[in-house]
Short mmCIF file of C-alpha atoms and ligand atoms in Angstrom, two decimals:
data_model
loop_
_atom_site.label_atom_id
_atom_site.label_comp_id
_atom_site.label_asym_id
_atom_site.label_seq_id
_atom_site.Cartn_x
_atom_site.Cartn_y
_atom_site.Cartn_z
CA MET A 14 85.75 115.37 71.48
CA LYS A 15 86.88 116.24 75.71
CA ASP A 16 84.41 119.60 75.49
CA GLU A 17 81.96 117.46 73.75
CA LEU A 18 82.20 114.76 76.31
CA ILE A 19 81.90 117.46 79.03
CA LYS A 20 78.74 119.37 77.92
CA ASP A 21 76.73 115.93 76.99
CA VAL A 22 77.49 114.68 80.71
CA LYS A 23 76.76 118.15 82.12
CA ALA A 24 73.13 118.66 80.22
CA ARG A 25 72.58 114.73 81.42
CA TYR A 26 73.07 115.67 84.61
CA ILE A 27 71.17 118.87 85.08
CA GLU A 28 68.28 117.00 83.10
CA ALA A 29 68.24 114.14 85.75
CA PHE A 30 69.02 115.97 88.93
CA GLY A 31 68.17 119.45 87.97
CA SER A 32 71.14 121.24 89.92
CA GLU A 33 74.98 122.26 88.28
CA PRO A 34 77.38 119.53 88.74
CA LEU A 35 81.05 119.63 89.14
CA LEU A 36 83.03 118.73 85.76
CA ILE A 37 85.89 116.53 85.98
CA PHE A 38 88.13 115.25 82.81
CA SER A 39 90.25 112.39 83.65
CA PRO A 40 92.46 111.12 80.80
CA GLY A 41 93.93 107.86 79.33
CA ARG A 42 97.45 107.11 79.25
CA ILE A 43 100.02 106.32 76.58
CA ASN A 44 103.69 104.27 77.79
CA ILE A 45 106.38 105.20 75.71
CA ILE A 46 108.23 102.28 77.43
CA GLY A 47 108.64 100.72 80.57
CA GLU A 48 105.78 97.30 80.77
CA HIS A 49 105.61 95.60 83.53
CA THR A 50 107.88 97.31 85.50
CA ASP A 51 105.88 99.59 88.04
CA TYR A 52 105.03 96.86 90.17
CA ASN A 53 108.57 95.44 89.99
CA ASP A 54 109.38 98.70 91.37
CA GLY A 55 111.26 100.01 88.45
CA PHE A 56 110.72 102.57 85.71
CA VAL A 57 108.09 103.61 83.34
CA PHE A 58 107.38 106.48 80.66
CA PRO A 59 104.15 107.17 80.31
CA ALA A 60 101.89 110.50 79.64
CA ALA A 61 98.47 111.50 79.82
CA VAL A 62 96.26 111.86 76.69
CA ASP A 63 93.27 113.82 75.07
CA LYS A 64 91.46 110.75 75.49
CA GLY A 65 89.32 110.05 78.91
CA ILE A 66 86.54 110.42 81.08
CA ALA A 67 84.56 113.37 81.18
CA ALA A 68 82.30 112.71 84.95
CA ALA A 69 79.30 114.90 86.08
CA ILE A 70 79.07 114.92 90.29
CA GLN A 71 77.11 116.54 92.58
CA LYS A 72 75.71 115.82 96.25
CA SER A 73 72.76 113.88 96.26
CA ASP A 74 70.10 114.66 99.19
CA THR A 75 67.53 111.54 98.40
CA GLY A 76 69.27 109.02 100.98
CA VAL A 77 70.94 106.95 98.27
CA SER A 78 73.59 107.46 95.88
CA THR A 79 73.69 106.70 92.13
CA ALA A 80 75.94 106.45 89.19
CA HIS A 81 75.19 106.19 85.50
CA ALA A 82 77.84 105.05 82.62
CA LEU A 83 76.11 106.93 79.72
CA ASP A 84 78.28 104.38 77.32
CA MET A 85 77.23 101.46 79.02
CA GLU A 86 73.31 102.72 79.18
CA SER A 87 73.66 101.49 82.52
CA ALA A 88 73.26 102.78 86.07
CA ILE A 89 72.88 102.20 89.73
CA GLU A 90 71.57 103.13 92.93
CA PHE A 91 73.38 102.40 95.86
CA GLN A 92 73.95 102.67 99.82
CA LEU A 93 77.15 104.00 100.99
CA ASP A 94 77.14 101.77 104.25
CA ASN A 95 77.12 98.98 102.55
CA LEU A 96 79.75 98.36 99.76
CA LYS A 97 80.51 95.03 98.11
CA PRO A 98 82.57 94.37 95.28
CA GLN A 99 80.16 93.54 92.09
CA ALA A 100 80.33 90.78 89.65
CA GLU A 101 83.59 90.26 87.63
CA GLY A 102 84.22 92.77 84.56
CA SER A 103 81.80 95.25 85.81
CA TRP A 104 82.17 98.84 85.49
CA GLU A 105 79.93 99.94 89.18
CA ASN A 106 83.62 98.02 90.46
CA TYR A 107 85.71 101.15 89.45
CA VAL A 108 83.06 103.52 90.71
CA LEU A 109 82.45 101.41 94.64
CA GLY A 110 85.86 100.72 94.92
CA VAL A 111 86.83 104.07 95.13
CA VAL A 112 84.50 105.32 97.74
CA ALA A 113 85.05 102.11 99.73
CA GLU A 114 88.62 102.90 99.55
CA ILE A 115 88.01 106.33 100.86
CA GLN A 116 86.24 105.44 103.43
CA ASN A 117 89.13 102.58 104.33
CA ARG A 118 90.92 105.47 105.12
CA ASN A 119 88.46 107.10 107.79
CA LYS A 120 86.97 109.76 105.45
CA VAL A 121 83.50 110.23 105.00
CA VAL A 122 81.65 110.80 101.96
CA GLY A 123 77.86 111.68 101.72
CA ASN A 124 75.38 110.33 99.28
CA PHE A 125 76.19 111.63 95.64
CA ASN A 126 75.28 111.11 91.85
CA ILE A 127 77.54 111.00 88.92
CA ILE A 128 77.00 110.17 85.63
CA PHE A 129 80.31 109.82 83.07
CA ARG A 130 81.01 109.05 79.68
CA GLY A 131 84.64 108.32 77.96
CA ASP A 132 86.12 107.98 74.29
CA ILE A 133 88.95 106.08 75.34
CA PRO A 134 88.29 102.40 73.72
CA SER A 135 88.10 99.65 76.77
CA GLY A 136 90.26 97.00 76.58
CA ALA A 137 92.77 99.34 74.36
CA GLY A 138 95.70 99.30 76.87
CA MET A 139 95.10 102.88 77.36
CA SER A 140 93.91 102.75 81.12
CA SER A 141 89.87 103.63 80.83
CA SER A 142 89.57 102.11 83.99
CA ALA A 143 92.36 104.54 85.77
CA ALA A 144 90.62 107.45 84.36
CA LEU A 145 87.13 106.05 85.80
CA GLU A 146 88.56 105.84 88.86
CA ASN A 147 90.78 109.07 89.25
CA SER A 148 87.43 111.27 87.84
CA VAL A 149 85.64 109.43 91.02
CA VAL A 150 88.17 110.07 93.78
CA PHE A 151 89.00 113.62 92.52
CA GLY A 152 85.38 114.67 92.14
CA LEU A 153 84.67 113.21 96.15
CA ASN A 154 87.41 114.68 96.85
CA GLU A 155 86.30 118.36 96.10
CA LEU A 156 82.63 117.59 96.83
CA PHE A 157 83.22 116.15 100.32
CA ASP A 158 86.50 118.35 101.21
CA LEU A 159 88.08 115.45 101.83
CA GLY A 160 91.94 116.76 102.15
CA LEU A 161 93.60 114.39 99.69
CA SER A 162 96.37 114.95 97.98
CA LYS A 163 97.15 113.81 94.49
CA LEU A 164 99.43 111.06 95.68
CA ASP A 165 96.74 109.76 98.29
CA MET A 166 93.91 109.80 95.19
CA ILE A 167 96.06 107.51 93.38
CA LEU A 168 96.51 104.95 95.54
CA ILE A 169 93.06 105.06 96.85
CA SER A 170 92.15 104.29 93.02
CA GLN A 171 94.98 101.49 93.03
CA LYS A 172 93.60 99.85 95.83
CA ALA A 173 89.81 99.84 94.37
CA GLU A 174 91.64 97.98 91.30
CA HIS A 175 93.00 95.37 93.63
CA ASN A 176 90.42 94.90 95.89
CA TYR A 177 87.65 95.46 94.02
CA VAL A 178 87.99 94.98 90.23
CA GLY A 179 90.29 92.26 91.66
CA VAL A 180 93.56 93.05 89.24
CA LYS A 181 97.19 93.47 91.08
CA CYS A 182 98.00 96.48 88.89
CA GLY A 183 100.86 98.81 89.33
CA ILE A 184 100.57 102.64 89.89
CA MET A 185 101.85 103.74 86.54
CA ASP A 186 97.96 104.09 84.56
CA GLN A 187 96.83 106.06 87.86
CA TYR A 188 99.98 108.24 88.13
CA ALA A 189 99.83 109.30 84.55
CA SER A 190 96.11 109.99 84.56
CA MET A 191 96.27 111.92 87.57
CA PHE A 192 99.75 113.85 86.95
CA GLY A 193 99.87 114.17 83.15
CA LYS A 194 101.09 117.15 81.97
CA LYS A 195 100.83 118.92 78.72
CA ASN A 196 103.28 117.93 75.58
CA HIS A 197 105.18 115.68 78.36
CA ALA A 198 105.73 112.06 79.07
CA LEU A 199 106.72 111.38 82.65
CA LEU A 200 109.71 108.82 83.60
CA LEU A 201 108.27 107.65 86.92
CA ASP A 202 109.89 106.05 89.03
CA CYS A 203 107.44 103.60 90.92
CA ARG A 204 109.58 103.00 93.74
CA THR A 205 109.68 106.44 95.25
CA VAL A 206 106.58 107.50 93.02
CA LYS A 207 107.88 110.78 91.54
CA SER A 208 108.50 111.38 88.17
CA LYS A 209 110.43 113.60 85.68
CA ALA A 210 108.55 115.32 82.80
CA TYR A 211 110.43 115.28 79.65
CA GLU A 212 108.75 117.54 76.93
CA ILE A 213 107.68 115.20 73.78
CA ASP A 214 108.56 116.86 70.73
CA PHE A 215 109.85 114.44 67.84
CA LYS A 216 109.73 116.90 65.24
CA ASP A 217 109.38 115.11 61.84
CA HIS A 218 108.27 111.85 64.05
CA GLN A 219 105.37 110.99 65.93
CA LEU A 220 103.43 108.38 67.66
CA MET A 221 100.31 106.62 66.56
CA LEU A 222 98.38 104.21 68.07
CA ILE A 223 96.86 101.09 66.37
CA ASN A 224 94.14 99.00 68.28
CA THR A 225 94.27 95.37 67.38
CA ASN A 226 90.33 95.70 68.87
CA VAL A 227 91.05 92.41 70.46
CA LYS A 228 91.33 91.61 74.32
CA HIS A 229 92.09 88.07 74.98
CA SER A 230 90.07 86.44 78.04
CA LEU A 231 91.86 85.61 81.11
CA SER A 232 94.36 88.69 80.97
CA ASP A 233 93.82 89.49 84.41
CA SER A 234 94.63 86.46 85.93
CA ALA A 235 97.64 86.13 83.68
CA TYR A 236 98.30 89.46 84.91
CA ASN A 237 98.31 88.51 88.76
CA ASP A 238 100.24 85.64 87.95
CA ARG A 239 103.13 87.60 86.28
CA ARG A 240 102.90 89.72 89.30
CA SER A 241 103.44 87.07 91.61
CA ALA A 242 105.95 85.17 89.89
CA CYS A 243 108.23 88.86 89.94
CA GLU A 244 107.73 89.11 93.85
CA SER A 245 108.71 85.14 94.55
CA ILE A 246 111.45 85.17 92.58
CA ALA A 247 112.78 88.10 94.15
CA GLU A 248 112.26 87.29 97.57
CA LEU A 249 114.50 84.01 96.18
CA LEU A 250 116.89 86.71 95.33
CA GLY A 251 116.77 88.26 98.98
CA VAL A 252 115.59 91.82 96.92
CA LYS A 253 113.01 93.92 97.92
CA ALA A 254 111.80 94.03 94.44
CA LEU A 255 112.95 92.95 90.77
CA ARG A 256 114.15 96.41 90.18
CA ASP A 257 117.13 95.77 92.56
CA ALA A 258 118.45 92.65 90.73
CA THR A 259 120.93 92.47 88.34
CA LEU A 260 121.82 90.10 85.74
CA ILE A 261 124.85 88.88 87.65
CA ASP A 262 121.99 88.06 91.23
CA LEU A 263 119.85 86.26 88.39
CA GLU A 264 122.65 83.59 87.31
CA THR A 265 123.33 83.01 90.87
CA VAL A 266 119.60 81.32 90.92
CA LYS A 267 119.17 80.19 87.43
CA ASP A 268 119.21 76.59 88.46
CA ARG A 269 116.49 77.18 91.27
CA VAL A 270 113.74 78.92 88.78
CA THR A 271 112.42 77.22 85.97
CA PRO A 272 113.39 78.25 82.70
CA GLU A 273 110.02 80.35 82.12
CA ASN A 274 110.46 82.30 85.51
CA TYR A 275 114.30 83.09 84.39
CA GLN A 276 112.91 84.67 81.04
CA LYS A 277 110.07 86.86 82.78
CA THR A 278 113.29 88.36 85.67
CA LEU A 279 115.28 88.54 82.67
CA TYR A 280 112.91 90.68 80.96
CA VAL A 281 112.18 92.92 83.90
CA ILE A 282 115.35 93.54 84.38
CA GLN A 283 116.38 94.29 81.01
CA GLU A 284 112.87 96.41 80.59
CA ASN A 285 113.97 97.99 83.25
CA ASN A 286 117.15 99.32 82.04
CA ARG A 287 115.15 99.95 78.82
CA ALA A 288 113.30 102.70 79.82
CA ILE A 289 115.97 104.39 81.67
CA MET A 290 117.96 104.17 78.27
CA ALA A 291 114.70 105.87 76.58
CA ALA A 292 115.28 108.52 78.67
CA LYS A 293 118.86 109.31 77.81
CA ALA A 294 117.66 108.91 74.06
CA LEU A 295 115.58 111.65 74.20
CA GLU A 296 117.91 113.62 76.31
CA ASP A 297 120.13 113.25 73.34
CA GLY A 298 117.43 113.78 70.72
CA ASP A 299 118.45 110.28 69.43
CA LEU A 300 115.21 108.84 67.88
CA GLU A 301 116.79 105.72 65.89
CA ALA A 302 118.50 104.66 69.85
CA LEU A 303 114.77 105.19 71.35
CA GLY A 304 113.08 103.22 68.52
CA LYS A 305 115.26 100.43 69.15
CA LEU A 306 114.80 100.14 72.51
CA ILE A 307 110.81 100.27 71.71
CA TYR A 308 111.44 97.42 69.33
CA GLY A 309 113.26 95.53 71.97
CA SER A 310 110.40 95.82 74.35
CA HIS A 311 108.23 94.45 72.28
CA ASP A 312 110.17 91.63 71.87
CA GLY A 313 110.56 91.19 75.28
CA LEU A 314 107.32 91.10 76.03
CA SER A 315 106.54 88.77 73.46
CA LYS A 316 109.09 86.03 73.49
CA GLN A 317 110.42 86.33 77.04
CA TYR A 318 107.23 87.83 79.28
CA LYS A 319 104.96 86.53 77.01
CA VAL A 320 102.24 89.10 77.48
CA SER A 321 101.77 89.61 73.45
CA CYS A 322 99.16 87.71 71.03
CA GLU A 323 99.14 87.06 67.49
CA GLU A 324 97.37 90.72 66.56
CA LEU A 325 99.89 92.52 68.56
CA ASP A 326 102.94 90.52 67.39
CA PHE A 327 101.04 90.98 63.87
CA LEU A 328 101.16 94.95 64.01
CA VAL A 329 104.70 95.12 65.06
CA ALA A 330 105.76 92.61 62.27
CA GLN A 331 104.04 95.19 59.79
CA ALA A 332 105.95 97.87 61.24
CA ARG A 333 109.49 96.38 61.31
CA MET A 334 109.08 96.14 57.46
CA ASN A 335 108.43 99.59 57.10
CA LYS A 336 111.30 101.75 57.02
CA GLN A 337 109.94 105.00 58.15
CA VAL A 338 108.86 103.26 61.45
CA LEU A 339 111.70 103.51 63.91
CA GLY A 340 110.12 101.80 66.76
CA ALA A 341 106.81 99.83 67.74
CA ARG A 342 105.38 97.27 70.37
CA MET A 343 102.78 96.03 72.49
CA MET A 344 101.50 98.57 75.05
CA GLY A 345 99.99 98.04 78.64
CA GLY A 346 99.30 94.94 80.31
CA GLY A 347 98.65 92.89 76.75
CA PHE A 348 97.21 90.23 75.31
CA GLY A 349 94.92 92.83 73.32
CA GLY A 350 94.99 96.88 72.85
CA CYS A 351 96.86 98.76 70.99
CA THR A 352 100.60 98.59 69.64
CA ILE A 353 102.51 102.09 69.93
CA ASN A 354 104.60 103.33 66.80
CA LEU A 355 107.10 105.90 66.63
CA ILE A 356 106.89 107.02 63.15
CA GLU A 357 107.97 109.47 60.52
CA LYS A 358 105.31 112.41 60.04
CA ASN A 359 104.61 112.16 56.26
CA ALA A 360 104.46 108.42 56.34
CA THR A 361 101.85 107.86 58.85
CA LYS A 362 99.10 107.88 55.71
CA ALA A 363 100.45 104.95 54.17
CA PHE A 364 101.53 102.89 56.85
CA ALA A 365 97.72 103.56 57.95
CA GLU A 366 96.21 102.08 54.89
CA SER A 367 98.74 99.55 54.69
CA VAL A 368 98.73 98.67 57.71
CA SER A 369 94.73 98.14 57.99
CA GLU A 370 94.50 96.25 54.94
CA ALA A 371 96.97 93.70 56.21
CA TYR A 372 95.36 93.42 59.38
CA LEU A 373 91.88 93.03 57.78
CA LYS A 374 93.19 90.37 55.39
CA ALA A 375 95.19 88.14 58.08
CA PHE A 376 92.01 88.54 61.00
CA GLY A 377 88.99 89.13 59.11
CA LYS A 378 88.25 92.63 61.19
CA ALA A 379 89.33 95.68 61.23
CA CYS A 380 92.30 97.56 63.83
CA SER A 381 91.67 101.08 64.37
CA ILE A 382 94.41 103.88 64.49
CA TYR A 383 94.57 106.93 66.46
CA PHE A 384 96.66 109.80 67.02
CA ILE A 385 96.94 111.56 70.00
CA ALA A 386 97.92 114.56 71.99
CA LEU A 387 99.61 114.52 75.65
CA SER A 388 97.52 116.29 77.91
CA GLU A 389 97.33 117.06 81.05
CA GLY A 390 96.04 115.08 84.32
CA THR A 391 92.94 114.85 85.97
CA HIS A 392 91.44 118.18 86.45
CA LEU A 393 88.18 120.32 87.52
CA VAL A 394 86.53 121.81 83.95
CA ASN A 395 85.05 125.14 84.26
C1 LIG B 2 98.40 97.42 83.30
C2 LIG B 2 98.60 98.00 85.04
C3 LIG B 2 99.60 98.54 84.99
C4 LIG B 2 101.24 98.50 84.08
C5 LIG B 2 100.61 98.10 83.18
C6 LIG B 2 101.96 97.10 82.34
O1 LIG B 2 97.93 98.72 82.66
O2 LIG B 2 97.02 98.56 85.13
O3 LIG B 2 99.94 98.73 86.66
O4 LIG B 2 101.42 96.93 85.05
O5 LIG B 2 99.76 97.17 82.72
O6 LIG B 2 103.26 97.35 82.39
#
């Protein structure tokens, strides 16, 4: 699929502009565990995947810039000296936001044309947005010799998301997409923005994603609300971020926070610990332990942090009924998207069939099943 995407954007670029473009592939990500911990300066455990965005980009000498989203069959023309956020939810914000944030760093970007297409299902919780942002910043950095490091680039992508898209995201998605390593997951410390790569070989088990194919509205505002709740509780606790809080600290303010915020804080502290314990379980080759942590993560996200939804809870309940699934949980920001399942290899077919049937019966719509390979981060394609 990746090769087809690249061939396609290249052909479309040449057809439209008659010159050879630079080609970039920028992947989406999965996350094994550590959800809603990134903006609390905590630990996450993501990996880049073999689904992503292919972009063709080249300088433009026509005095304007253009961007063309092939999947949306939508194109825009814009002036670099007059960038503004567009309507909420529009794809343009990912592109324009990145350009604006590069300019905010006093770097000079010239006019360019970009054409892109992807195979990450949108709203799946697999970071199609970070993949797109990274492809743009990576392409512009190459094209205009901006001298940005990979770390600079992901911070620019994240700022674009904050200021143009309006989601106050953490750094996990942009990091995983940019720094991904083939066959590895990255235990990322979101405070130092440094990671340790773990080779992922689950032997007779594997990861399987199940997409609810729903994305409930208001998920962006709910996300921002969670983040600001975490920040105000950190302030109350007198710590820089919830990553620094302990269960004992939390007890000292119990009567000064709402029961809901108490549960949310408890979740963050516990989830951060689970991410660290998951790395230990991987080191020990203890997949049962890893699976239990993954189920624990879902319970916390659903009951304490309250970012799950009926469809996600249903898929995880289906997994729990199957002894060959060691762990399952919702993945990403929540309110829809995928579950990630750690499942015995020889059980995938039967589980895919039974879960698809049950989901269709319960919700009157189909879920989608994906198998992914862990892959390298944003890169130039020759
Ligand atoms: C979204 C955000 C990330 C992270 C996850 C939840 O994907 O973009 O920064 O907070 O949600 O873990």
